[in-house]
Coordinates of C-alpha atoms in Angstrom, one line a residue:
M1 CA -16.7 -25.9 -13.3
T2 CA -17.0 -23.5 -16.3
L3 CA -17.3 -19.9 -15.3
H4 CA -16.7 -16.8 -17.4
R5 CA -17.3 -14.0 -14.9
A6 CA -17.0 -13.3 -11.2
L7 CA -19.7 -14.6 -8.9
K8 CA -21.1 -11.5 -7.1
T9 CA -24.3 -12.6 -5.4
P10 CA -25.3 -15.4 -3.0
D11 CA -27.6 -16.9 -5.6
E12 CA -24.7 -17.1 -8.0
L13 CA -22.6 -18.9 -5.4
A14 CA -25.5 -21.4 -5.0
E15 CA -25.9 -21.9 -8.7
A16 CA -22.2 -22.6 -9.0
G17 CA -22.5 -25.3 -6.3
L18 CA -20.3 -23.4 -3.8
V19 CA -22.8 -23.1 -1.0
D20 CA -25.7 -25.3 0.1
A21 CA -29.1 -24.1 1.3
A22 CA -27.8 -23.2 4.8
G23 CA -24.8 -21.5 3.2
L24 CA -27.0 -19.6 0.8
A25 CA -29.1 -18.2 3.8
A26 CA -25.9 -17.2 5.6
A27 CA -24.4 -15.6 2.4
R28 CA -27.5 -13.5 2.0
R29 CA -27.2 -12.1 5.5
V30 CA -23.5 -11.4 5.2
A31 CA -23.9 -9.9 1.7
G32 CA -26.3 -7.4 3.2
R33 CA -23.3 -5.8 4.9
Y34 CA -20.1 -6.8 3.1
A35 CA -19.1 -7.0 -0.5
L36 CA -19.0 -10.3 -2.3
A37 CA -17.0 -11.4 -5.4
V38 CA -15.3 -14.7 -6.3
T39 CA -13.5 -14.8 -9.7
P40 CA -13.7 -18.0 -11.9
A41 CA -10.0 -18.7 -11.1
M42 CA -10.7 -18.9 -7.4
A43 CA -14.1 -20.6 -7.7
R44 CA -12.5 -23.5 -9.5
L45 CA -10.1 -24.0 -6.6
I46 CA -12.8 -24.2 -3.9
D47 CA -13.9 -27.6 -2.6
P48 CA -17.5 -27.0 -1.6
A49 CA -17.6 -30.4 0.2
D50 CA -14.9 -29.2 2.7
P51 CA -16.1 -26.5 5.1
A52 CA -12.5 -25.9 6.1
D53 CA -11.3 -25.5 2.5
P54 CA -8.5 -22.8 2.7
I55 CA -9.6 -21.1 -0.5
G56 CA -13.3 -21.2 0.3
R57 CA -12.8 -19.8 3.7
Q58 CA -11.0 -16.8 2.2
F59 CA -13.9 -15.9 -0.2
L60 CA -17.2 -17.5 0.9
P61 CA -19.3 -15.5 3.3
D62 CA -19.5 -16.8 6.9
L63 CA -22.1 -15.8 9.6
R64 CA -19.3 -15.2 12.0
E65 CA -18.6 -12.0 10.0
L66 CA -21.6 -10.4 11.6
A67 CA -20.2 -10.7 15.1
T68 CA -18.1 -7.7 15.9
M69 CA -15.7 -7.9 18.8
P70 CA -15.2 -4.8 21.1
E71 CA -11.6 -4.4 20.0
E72 CA -12.5 -4.3 16.3
R73 CA -12.8 -1.1 14.4
A74 CA -14.0 0.1 10.9
D75 CA -10.6 1.6 10.2
P76 CA -8.2 -0.8 12.0
I77 CA -4.9 0.6 10.8
G78 CA -5.9 4.3 11.0
D79 CA -5.9 5.3 7.3
A80 CA -8.3 8.2 8.0
A81 CA -6.0 9.8 10.6
H82 CA -3.3 10.1 7.9
S83 CA -5.4 11.1 4.9
P84 CA -4.8 14.8 4.2
V85 CA -6.8 14.7 0.9
K86 CA -9.2 12.1 -0.4
G87 CA -7.3 9.1 -1.9
I88 CA -4.0 9.8 -0.2
V89 CA -2.7 8.2 3.0
H90 CA 0.7 9.7 4.1
R91 CA 1.8 7.7 7.1
Y92 CA 5.6 7.6 6.5
P93 CA 7.7 10.5 5.3
D94 CA 9.0 9.1 2.0
R95 CA 5.9 7.3 0.7
V96 CA 2.2 7.7 0.2
L97 CA -0.7 5.4 -0.6
L98 CA -2.8 6.5 -3.6
K99 CA -6.2 4.8 -3.4
A100 CA -7.5 5.6 -6.8
V101 CA -10.2 2.9 -6.7
H102 CA -12.1 1.0 -4.0
V103 CA -13.3 -2.1 -5.8
C104 CA -11.6 -5.5 -6.1
P105 CA -11.8 -8.6 -8.3
V106 CA -12.4 -10.7 -5.1
Y107 CA -13.5 -9.6 -1.6
C108 CA -11.5 -11.4 1.1
R109 CA -13.6 -12.1 4.1
F110 CA -10.8 -10.9 6.4
C111 CA -10.1 -7.6 4.5
F112 CA -8.9 -4.8 6.7
R113 CA -10.6 -2.2 4.5
R114 CA -13.9 -4.2 4.2
E115 CA -15.9 -1.1 5.4
M116 CA -14.4 1.0 2.5
V117 CA -14.3 -1.3 -0.5
G118 CA -17.0 -2.7 -2.8
P119 CA -20.0 -1.4 -4.6
S120 CA -21.2 0.6 -1.6
G121 CA -17.7 1.6 -0.5
D122 CA -15.7 4.8 -1.2
G123 CA -15.8 4.4 -5.0
T124 CA -13.3 5.6 -7.6
L125 CA -11.7 9.0 -7.3
S126 CA -13.2 11.7 -9.4
S127 CA -11.1 13.8 -11.8
T128 CA -11.1 16.6 -9.3
E129 CA -10.2 14.4 -6.4
L130 CA -7.4 12.8 -8.5
D131 CA -6.1 16.2 -9.4
A132 CA -5.9 17.1 -5.7
A133 CA -4.1 13.9 -4.9
F134 CA -1.4 14.6 -7.5
D135 CA -1.1 18.2 -6.4
Y136 CA -0.4 16.8 -2.9
I137 CA 2.3 14.5 -4.2
R138 CA 3.9 17.1 -6.5
A139 CA 4.2 19.6 -3.7
R140 CA 6.2 17.3 -1.4
P141 CA 9.7 16.5 -2.6
Q142 CA 10.2 14.0 0.2
I143 CA 7.8 11.6 -1.4
W144 CA 10.0 9.0 -3.1
E145 CA 7.5 6.2 -3.5
V146 CA 3.8 6.1 -4.5
I147 CA 1.9 2.9 -3.6
L148 CA -1.3 2.3 -5.6
T149 CA -3.7 0.4 -3.5
G150 CA -7.3 0.6 -2.6
G151 CA -9.2 -1.6 -3.6
D152 CA -7.1 -3.3 -6.2
P153 CA -5.5 -0.8 -8.7
L154 CA -5.1 -3.5 -11.4
V155 CA -8.9 -3.7 -11.9
L156 CA -8.5 -0.4 -13.7
S157 CA -8.4 -0.6 -17.5
P158 CA -4.9 -0.3 -19.1
R159 CA -6.0 3.1 -20.5
R160 CA -6.9 4.4 -17.1
L161 CA -3.8 3.0 -15.5
A162 CA -1.6 4.6 -18.2
E163 CA -3.2 8.0 -17.6
I164 CA -2.4 7.8 -13.9
L165 CA 1.1 6.7 -14.5
R166 CA 1.8 9.3 -17.1
R167 CA 1.0 11.9 -14.4
L168 CA 3.5 10.3 -12.1
K169 CA 6.1 10.4 -14.9
D170 CA 6.3 14.2 -14.6
I171 CA 7.0 14.2 -10.9
D172 CA 10.7 13.8 -10.7
H173 CA 11.1 13.2 -7.0
V174 CA 8.8 10.1 -7.3
R175 CA 11.2 7.3 -8.2
I176 CA 9.3 4.1 -7.2
V177 CA 5.8 3.1 -8.1
R178 CA 4.3 0.1 -6.3
F179 CA 1.1 -1.7 -6.9
H180 CA -0.7 -3.9 -4.3
S181 CA -2.7 -6.5 -6.1
R182 CA -4.3 -9.9 -6.0
V183 CA -5.0 -9.8 -9.8
P184 CA -2.1 -12.0 -10.9
V185 CA -3.4 -14.8 -8.7
V186 CA -7.2 -14.3 -8.8
D187 CA -7.6 -13.1 -12.4
P188 CA -4.3 -14.1 -14.1
Q189 CA -5.5 -13.7 -17.7
A190 CA -5.9 -9.9 -17.0
I191 CA -2.1 -9.7 -16.8
D192 CA -1.8 -9.2 -20.6
A193 CA 0.5 -7.1 -22.8
A194 CA -1.8 -4.0 -22.6
L195 CA -1.8 -4.0 -18.8
I196 CA 2.0 -4.6 -18.6
D197 CA 2.6 -1.7 -21.1
A198 CA 0.4 0.5 -18.9
L199 CA 2.4 -0.4 -15.7
K200 CA 5.6 0.8 -17.4
E201 CA 4.1 4.1 -18.6
S202 CA 5.6 6.1 -15.7
G203 CA 9.2 5.3 -16.6
K204 CA 9.8 4.8 -12.9
T205 CA 11.0 1.6 -11.2
V206 CA 7.8 -0.5 -10.8
Y207 CA 7.1 -3.1 -8.1
V208 CA 4.0 -5.3 -7.8
A209 CA 3.3 -6.6 -4.3
L210 CA 1.4 -9.8 -4.9
H211 CA -1.1 -10.9 -2.3
A212 CA -1.6 -14.7 -1.8
N213 CA -2.2 -16.7 1.3
H214 CA -2.1 -20.4 0.4
P215 CA 0.1 -22.4 -2.0
R216 CA -3.0 -23.7 -3.9
E217 CA -3.5 -20.1 -5.1
M218 CA -0.2 -20.3 -7.1
T219 CA -1.8 -22.2 -10.0
P220 CA 0.0 -22.7 -13.3
Q221 CA -1.9 -19.7 -14.7
A222 CA -0.9 -17.5 -11.7
R223 CA 2.7 -18.5 -12.2
E224 CA 2.5 -17.6 -15.9
A225 CA 1.1 -14.2 -15.0
C226 CA 4.0 -13.6 -12.6
A227 CA 6.4 -14.7 -15.3
R228 CA 4.9 -12.2 -17.7
L229 CA 5.4 -9.4 -15.2
A230 CA 9.0 -10.5 -14.3
D231 CA 10.0 -10.9 -17.9
A232 CA 8.8 -7.3 -18.5
G233 CA 11.3 -6.0 -15.9
I234 CA 8.7 -5.5 -13.1
A235 CA 10.0 -6.4 -9.7
L236 CA 7.7 -8.6 -7.6
V237 CA 7.3 -8.9 -3.8
S238 CA 4.7 -10.8 -1.8
Q239 CA 2.2 -10.0 0.9
T240 CA 0.5 -12.7 2.9
V241 CA -1.9 -12.6 5.9
L242 CA -1.4 -15.1 8.6
L243 CA -4.9 -16.7 9.0
K244 CA -6.2 -19.2 11.5
G245 CA -7.3 -22.4 9.7
I246 CA -5.9 -21.3 6.4
N247 CA -2.1 -20.9 6.6
D248 CA -1.2 -21.0 10.3
D249 CA 1.2 -23.8 9.8
A250 CA 4.9 -23.6 9.0
G251 CA 4.7 -26.3 6.3
V252 CA 1.9 -24.5 4.5
L253 CA 3.8 -21.2 4.7
A254 CA 7.0 -22.9 3.5
D255 CA 5.2 -24.2 0.4
L256 CA 3.8 -20.8 -0.3
M257 CA 7.0 -18.9 0.2
R258 CA 8.9 -21.4 -2.0
A259 CA 6.3 -21.0 -4.7
F260 CA 6.8 -17.2 -4.6
V261 CA 10.5 -17.5 -4.9
E262 CA 10.2 -20.0 -7.8
C263 CA 8.1 -17.3 -9.5
R264 CA 10.7 -14.6 -8.9
V265 CA 8.5 -13.0 -6.2
K266 CA 10.5 -12.0 -3.1
P267 CA 8.6 -12.8 0.1
Y268 CA 8.1 -9.4 1.8
Y269 CA 5.4 -9.2 4.5
L270 CA 3.5 -11.7 6.6
H271 CA 0.8 -9.7 8.2
H272 CA -0.8 -10.4 11.5
P273 CA -4.5 -10.1 10.9
D274 CA -5.9 -6.6 11.6
L275 CA -8.8 -5.8 13.9
A276 CA -11.4 -5.4 11.1
P277 CA -15.0 -6.0 12.1
G278 CA -16.2 -9.6 12.0
T279 CA -12.8 -11.1 11.5
S280 CA -12.0 -12.6 14.9
H281 CA -12.4 -16.2 13.6
F282 CA -9.3 -15.5 11.4
R283 CA -7.0 -14.2 14.1
L284 CA -4.5 -16.1 16.2
E285 CA -2.5 -14.9 19.1
I286 CA 0.8 -13.1 18.3
A287 CA 2.7 -15.7 20.4
E288 CA 1.3 -18.4 18.1
G289 CA 2.4 -16.5 15.0
Q290 CA 5.9 -16.1 16.5
K291 CA 6.2 -19.8 16.9
I292 CA 5.1 -20.4 13.3
V293 CA 7.6 -17.9 12.0
A294 CA 10.4 -19.4 14.1
A295 CA 9.6 -22.8 12.7
L296 CA 9.5 -21.4 9.2
R297 CA 13.0 -19.9 9.7
G298 CA 14.3 -23.5 10.2
R299 CA 12.6 -24.9 7.2
V300 CA 13.3 -22.7 4.2
S301 CA 16.0 -20.7 2.5
G302 CA 16.7 -17.1 3.5
L303 CA 15.2 -16.1 0.2
C304 CA 11.9 -17.4 1.5
Q305 CA 11.7 -15.5 4.7
P306 CA 9.0 -12.8 5.0
T307 CA 8.9 -10.2 7.8
Y308 CA 6.2 -10.9 10.3
V309 CA 4.5 -7.5 11.0
L310 CA 1.6 -5.9 12.9
D311 CA 0.0 -2.7 11.7
I312 CA -0.4 -0.9 15.0
P313 CA -4.1 0.1 15.5
G314 CA -4.6 3.9 15.3
G315 CA -2.4 4.6 12.3
Y316 CA 1.1 4.2 14.0
G317 CA 2.5 2.1 11.2
K318 CA 4.0 -1.4 10.9
A319 CA 6.1 -3.1 13.5
P320 CA 8.1 -6.3 13.1
I321 CA 6.9 -8.8 15.7
A322 CA 8.8 -12.0 15.2
A323 CA 10.1 -13.4 18.5
A324 CA 13.5 -11.9 19.5
T325 CA 16.4 -14.3 18.7
V326 CA 19.0 -12.5 20.8
R327 CA 19.2 -11.1 24.4
Q328 CA 22.1 -9.6 26.4
T329 CA 23.3 -11.6 29.3
A330 CA 24.5 -10.3 32.7
D331 CA 28.2 -10.8 31.7
G332 CA 27.9 -8.5 28.7
C333 CA 27.7 -11.4 26.2
Y334 CA 24.6 -12.4 24.2
A335 CA 22.4 -15.5 24.1
V336 CA 21.3 -16.2 20.5
S337 CA 18.5 -18.7 19.7
D338 CA 18.8 -20.9 16.7
Y339 CA 15.7 -22.1 14.7
R340 CA 15.2 -25.0 17.1
G341 CA 14.9 -22.6 20.1
D342 CA 18.3 -23.7 21.5
E343 CA 20.4 -20.8 22.9
H344 CA 24.1 -20.2 22.2
V345 CA 26.5 -17.8 23.8
Y346 CA 28.1 -15.1 21.6
P347 CA 31.0 -14.6 21.6
P348 CA 31.5 -18.2 22.3
P349 CA 33.5 -19.1 25.4
Q350 CA 37.3 -19.6 25.0
D351 CA 38.4 -23.2 24.9

């Protein structure tokens, strides 16, 4: 398949052979509510003959997205409750999110901000709104880290990114700048010298949190993009969403986490899916996730272990939710579970 630009309409998906007639009809209905975009890099990975293709399921519209469950909500992790000025989310004392842009190179069908992103979403911050956001950061010396998210901040031009980062350069108490992005995976050629120079413009310690959910996403091109970032001194961590039918398997996750580590990306978060509207077909029970994470613990190096987390609905922050491996016993000792689920007494009994 030869594509030179993102597919952004149902008809373009059909012309590229990614959906059949029934899929086109479904895509048209879903696209009336939620944004659609598939980059060439991701389109090339989709097997249109496989309705369970793990890449296709992430990006191709599905009629199930139009079914909203009672527990689902437009703002599932409570950004609005912690947004003192537009574009800022201040949930934890020492860090803030800066949502400068609300567009993405691809639109994941499970996105927790799906009501806010896309052409009809919250848009890009105006100059006045950006000024207010920086005034907020500047006035609060407890803010040690600024996390650029959105949307995907790496869709901004290098010039625009550099302007934002130059403003952070003058705020001494901000020491860490983090970017949450899918760009190195879904549009790897965009990670070029100009963009990397822009990322370093603040003079701060820079992290990129790379979002990928399946080992097939870690193509040679994506690996090269990660290498360009790492070689430039930019630290890389990962974010993955645990998704039913896509990566809810310890073997698949092991392959993905190993791929991250091979690319100098430290596994960071494995997210339980959020309660975004129309995403129930992606969610599994927490108990299922705990079993998968326990199995992963026995398969791969400690370097490859992400933290399994739930963003508590309502804006209460993340909580680690992996199954407990230790419990206190009646005699004051502890029972510790190994990766097979077998328990061992600590301290061990005297011989």
